[in-house]
PDB file of C-alpha atoms in Angstrom:
ATOM      1  CA  MET X 179       0.000   0.000   0.000  1.00 57.00           C
ATOM      2  CA  GLU X 180       1.457   3.319  -1.058  1.00 62.00           C
ATOM      3  CA  PHE X 181       1.121   6.304   1.237  1.00 61.00           C
ATOM      4  CA  GLN X 182      -0.495   9.288  -0.416  1.00 66.00           C
ATOM      5  CA  LYS X 183      -0.128  12.621   1.350  1.00 67.00           C
ATOM      6  CA  ASP X 184      -3.309  14.547   2.111  1.00 63.00           C
ATOM      7  CA  ASN X 185      -2.552  18.212   1.396  1.00 68.00           C
ATOM      8  CA  THR X 186      -5.847  19.642   2.647  1.00 79.00           C
ATOM      9  CA  PHE X 187      -5.509  21.478   5.923  1.00 81.00           C
ATOM     10  CA  VAL X 188      -8.318  19.974   8.001  1.00 85.00           C
ATOM     11  CA  THR X 189      -8.288  16.372   6.818  1.00 85.00           C
ATOM     12  CA  GLY X 190      -4.486  16.331   6.713  1.00 83.00           C
ATOM     13  CA  ARG X 191      -4.310  17.465  10.352  1.00 87.00           C
ATOM     14  CA  LEU X 192      -6.987  14.974  11.395  1.00 89.00           C
ATOM     15  CA  LYS X 193      -5.063  12.143   9.746  1.00 89.00           C
ATOM     16  CA  SER X 194      -1.860  13.302  11.467  1.00 89.00           C
ATOM     17  CA  MET X 195      -3.640  13.337  14.818  1.00 93.00           C
ATOM     18  CA  THR X 196      -4.989   9.841  14.142  1.00 93.00           C
ATOM     19  CA  TYR X 197      -1.493   8.538  13.400  1.00 93.00           C
ATOM     20  CA  ALA X 198      -0.145  10.213  16.542  1.00 94.00           C
ATOM     21  CA  PHE X 199      -2.945   8.791  18.704  1.00 95.00           C
ATOM     22  CA  ASN X 200      -2.410   5.317  17.242  1.00 95.00           C
ATOM     23  CA  GLY X 201       1.308   5.623  17.966  1.00 94.00           C
ATOM     24  CA  ALA X 202       0.612   6.573  21.583  1.00 94.00           C
ATOM     25  CA  VAL X 203      -1.725   3.581  21.959  1.00 95.00           C
ATOM     26  CA  LYS X 204       0.924   1.267  20.445  1.00 95.00           C
ATOM     27  CA  LEU X 205       3.497   2.611  22.899  1.00 94.00           C
ATOM     28  CA  ILE X 206       1.221   2.064  25.893  1.00 95.00           C
ATOM     29  CA  LYS X 207       0.169  -1.430  24.766  1.00 95.00           C
ATOM     30  CA  THR X 208       3.555  -2.803  23.701  1.00 94.00           C
ATOM     31  CA  GLU X 209       6.371  -1.101  25.605  1.00 93.00           C
ATOM     32  CA  HIS X 210       6.882  -2.064  29.238  1.00 94.00           C
ATOM     33  CA  SER X 211       8.769   1.119  30.128  1.00 93.00           C
ATOM     34  CA  ILE X 212       5.909   3.244  28.783  1.00 95.00           C
ATOM     35  CA  MET X 213       3.391   1.058  30.642  1.00 95.00           C
ATOM     36  CA  VAL X 214       5.239   1.753  33.902  1.00 95.00           C
ATOM     37  CA  GLN X 215       5.612   5.488  33.218  1.00 95.00           C
ATOM     38  CA  PHE X 216       1.972   5.805  32.099  1.00 96.00           C
ATOM     39  CA  SER X 217       0.803   3.973  35.239  1.00 96.00           C
ATOM     40  CA  LEU X 218       2.908   6.269  37.415  1.00 96.00           C
ATOM     41  CA  GLY X 219       1.402   9.250  35.593  1.00 97.00           C
ATOM     42  CA  ILE X 220      -2.101   8.003  36.383  1.00 97.00           C
ATOM     43  CA  ALA X 221      -1.131   7.394  40.019  1.00 97.00           C
ATOM     44  CA  MET X 222       0.298  10.908  40.312  1.00 97.00           C
ATOM     45  CA  THR X 223      -2.842  12.363  38.738  1.00 98.00           C
ATOM     46  CA  ILE X 224      -4.972  10.535  41.316  1.00 98.00           C
ATOM     47  CA  ALA X 225      -2.633  11.818  44.047  1.00 97.00           C
ATOM     48  CA  GLY X 226      -3.073  15.341  42.710  1.00 98.00           C
ATOM     49  CA  PHE X 227      -6.841  15.094  43.105  1.00 98.00           C
ATOM     50  CA  TYR X 228      -6.520  13.472  46.530  1.00 97.00           C
ATOM     51  CA  PHE X 229      -4.165  16.158  47.876  1.00 97.00           C
ATOM     52  CA  HIS X 230      -5.943  19.048  46.114  1.00 97.00           C
ATOM     53  CA  ILE X 231      -2.740  20.384  44.581  1.00 97.00           C
ATOM     54  CA  SER X 232      -2.700  23.962  43.308  1.00 97.00           C
ATOM     55  CA  GLN X 233      -3.038  25.044  39.697  1.00 98.00           C
ATOM     56  CA  THR X 234       0.695  25.717  39.495  1.00 97.00           C
ATOM     57  CA  GLU X 235       1.444  22.291  40.947  1.00 98.00           C
ATOM     58  CA  TRP X 236      -0.905  20.741  38.356  1.00 98.00           C
ATOM     59  CA  LEU X 237       0.949  22.558  35.589  1.00 98.00           C
ATOM     60  CA  CYS X 238       4.323  21.338  36.820  1.00 98.00           C
ATOM     61  CA  GLN X 239       3.090  17.789  37.390  1.00 98.00           C
ATOM     62  CA  THR X 240       1.407  17.600  33.980  1.00 98.00           C
ATOM     63  CA  LEU X 241       4.526  18.930  32.288  1.00 98.00           C
ATOM     64  CA  ALA X 242       6.693  16.391  34.143  1.00 98.00           C
ATOM     65  CA  ILE X 243       4.427  13.471  33.174  1.00 98.00           C
ATOM     66  CA  GLY X 244       4.311  14.626  29.562  1.00 97.00           C
ATOM     67  CA  LEU X 245       8.089  15.121  29.497  1.00 97.00           C
ATOM     68  CA  VAL X 246       8.822  11.616  30.756  1.00 97.00           C
ATOM     69  CA  LEU X 247       6.306   9.950  28.413  1.00 97.00           C
ATOM     70  CA  SER X 248       7.551  11.951  25.428  1.00 97.00           C
ATOM     71  CA  VAL X 249      11.229  11.276  26.032  1.00 97.00           C
ATOM     72  CA  GLU X 250      10.479   7.613  26.757  1.00 96.00           C
ATOM     73  CA  GLY X 251       8.632   7.409  23.429  1.00 96.00           C
ATOM     74  CA  LEU X 252      11.560   8.997  21.585  1.00 97.00           C
ATOM     75  CA  ASN X 253      13.938   6.595  23.344  1.00 96.00           C
ATOM     76  CA  THR X 254      11.821   3.678  22.174  1.00 96.00           C
ATOM     77  CA  ALA X 255      11.862   5.012  18.606  1.00 96.00           C
ATOM     78  CA  VAL X 256      15.665   5.371  18.695  1.00 96.00           C
ATOM     79  CA  GLU X 257      16.004   1.805  19.998  1.00 95.00           C
ATOM     80  CA  LYS X 258      13.649   0.393  17.349  1.00 95.00           C
ATOM     81  CA  ILE X 259      15.448   2.220  14.536  1.00 96.00           C
ATOM     82  CA  ALA X 260      18.846   1.144  15.859  1.00 95.00           C
ATOM     83  CA  ASP X 261      17.727  -2.494  16.118  1.00 94.00           C
ATOM     84  CA  PHE X 262      16.263  -2.336  12.606  1.00 96.00           C
ATOM     85  CA  ILE X 263      19.420  -0.870  11.106  1.00 93.00           C
ATOM     86  CA  HIS X 264      21.821  -3.102  13.010  1.00 92.00           C
ATOM     87  CA  PRO X 265      20.078  -6.168  14.554  1.00 91.00           C
ATOM     88  CA  ASP X 266      23.323  -7.703  15.838  1.00 92.00           C
ATOM     89  CA  TYR X 267      25.205  -6.354  18.830  1.00 90.00           C
ATOM     90  CA  SER X 268      27.216  -3.257  18.021  1.00 92.00           C
ATOM     91  CA  LYS X 269      29.213  -1.177  20.468  1.00 94.00           C
ATOM     92  CA  ARG X 270      28.398   1.987  18.497  1.00 94.00           C
ATOM     93  CA  ILE X 271      24.658   1.230  18.413  1.00 95.00           C
ATOM     94  CA  GLY X 272      24.814   0.422  22.131  1.00 95.00           C
ATOM     95  CA  PHE X 273      26.400   3.824  22.747  1.00 96.00           C
ATOM     96  CA  ILE X 274      23.563   5.550  20.866  1.00 96.00           C
ATOM     97  CA  LYS X 275      20.929   3.578  22.772  1.00 96.00           C
ATOM     98  CA  ASP X 276      22.616   4.395  26.087  1.00 97.00           C
ATOM     99  CA  ILE X 277      22.541   8.106  25.278  1.00 97.00           C
ATOM    100  CA  ALA X 278      18.807   7.913  24.474  1.00 97.00           C
ATOM    101  CA  ALA X 279      18.226   6.044  27.744  1.00 97.00           C
ATOM    102  CA  GLY X 280      20.227   8.737  29.530  1.00 98.00           C
ATOM    103  CA  ALA X 281      17.798  11.348  28.245  1.00 97.00           C
ATOM    104  CA  VAL X 282      14.954   9.368  29.832  1.00 97.00           C
ATOM    105  CA  PHE X 283      16.962   9.225  33.052  1.00 97.00           C
ATOM    106  CA  PHE X 284      17.264  13.038  33.120  1.00 98.00           C
ATOM    107  CA  ALA X 285      13.531  13.440  32.444  1.00 97.00           C
ATOM    108  CA  ALA X 286      12.697  10.928  35.181  1.00 97.00           C
ATOM    109  CA  LEU X 287      14.967  12.691  37.687  1.00 98.00           C
ATOM    110  CA  THR X 288      13.244  15.972  36.848  1.00 97.00           C
ATOM    111  CA  ALA X 289       9.826  14.375  37.367  1.00 97.00           C
ATOM    112  CA  ILE X 290      10.927  12.860  40.685  1.00 97.00           C
ATOM    113  CA  ALA X 291      12.203  16.251  41.873  1.00 98.00           C
ATOM    114  CA  ILE X 292       8.902  17.890  40.898  1.00 98.00           C
ATOM    115  CA  GLY X 293       6.956  15.141  42.653  1.00 97.00           C
ATOM    116  CA  LEU X 294       9.003  15.538  45.810  1.00 97.00           C
ATOM    117  CA  ILE X 295       8.618  19.321  45.780  1.00 97.00           C
ATOM    118  CA  ILE X 296       4.846  18.974  45.421  1.00 97.00           C
ATOM    119  CA  TYR X 297       4.119  16.026  47.737  1.00 97.00           C
ATOM    120  CA  VAL X 298       6.699  16.019  50.551  1.00 97.00           C
ATOM    121  CA  PRO X 299       5.134  19.123  52.159  1.00 95.00           C
ATOM    122  CA  LYS X 300       1.754  17.352  52.108  1.00 93.00           C
ATOM    123  CA  PHE X 301       3.177  14.681  54.443  1.00 91.00           C
ATOM    124  CA  ILE X 302       5.075  17.029  56.768  1.00 90.00           C
TER     125      ILE X 302
END
């Protein structure tokens, strides 16, 4: 099946959104790291309602959840492309995959810091 680009503004954007939504669903259904991060995002959202966090705290928390999920998705894409290009073990491919995983690590640390800043005072 050949892909034909839709150049109309509205239907082209709707198709793009459909592809993006389908990609997000595939990530959540097939990638264990995304499943964990998505579950933590849901848990933190429930915690936000439970602790009645402020609007600013909601903004920070939502940004942190979105950051982690986005970077995790990009990391998964890098890993899939790397495995497709070079299925056998390669030190250079491993280096690239480690760097992508490092980006997730930084995003996760940021999210943890935001979570601690928001929720530790609720317990003290």
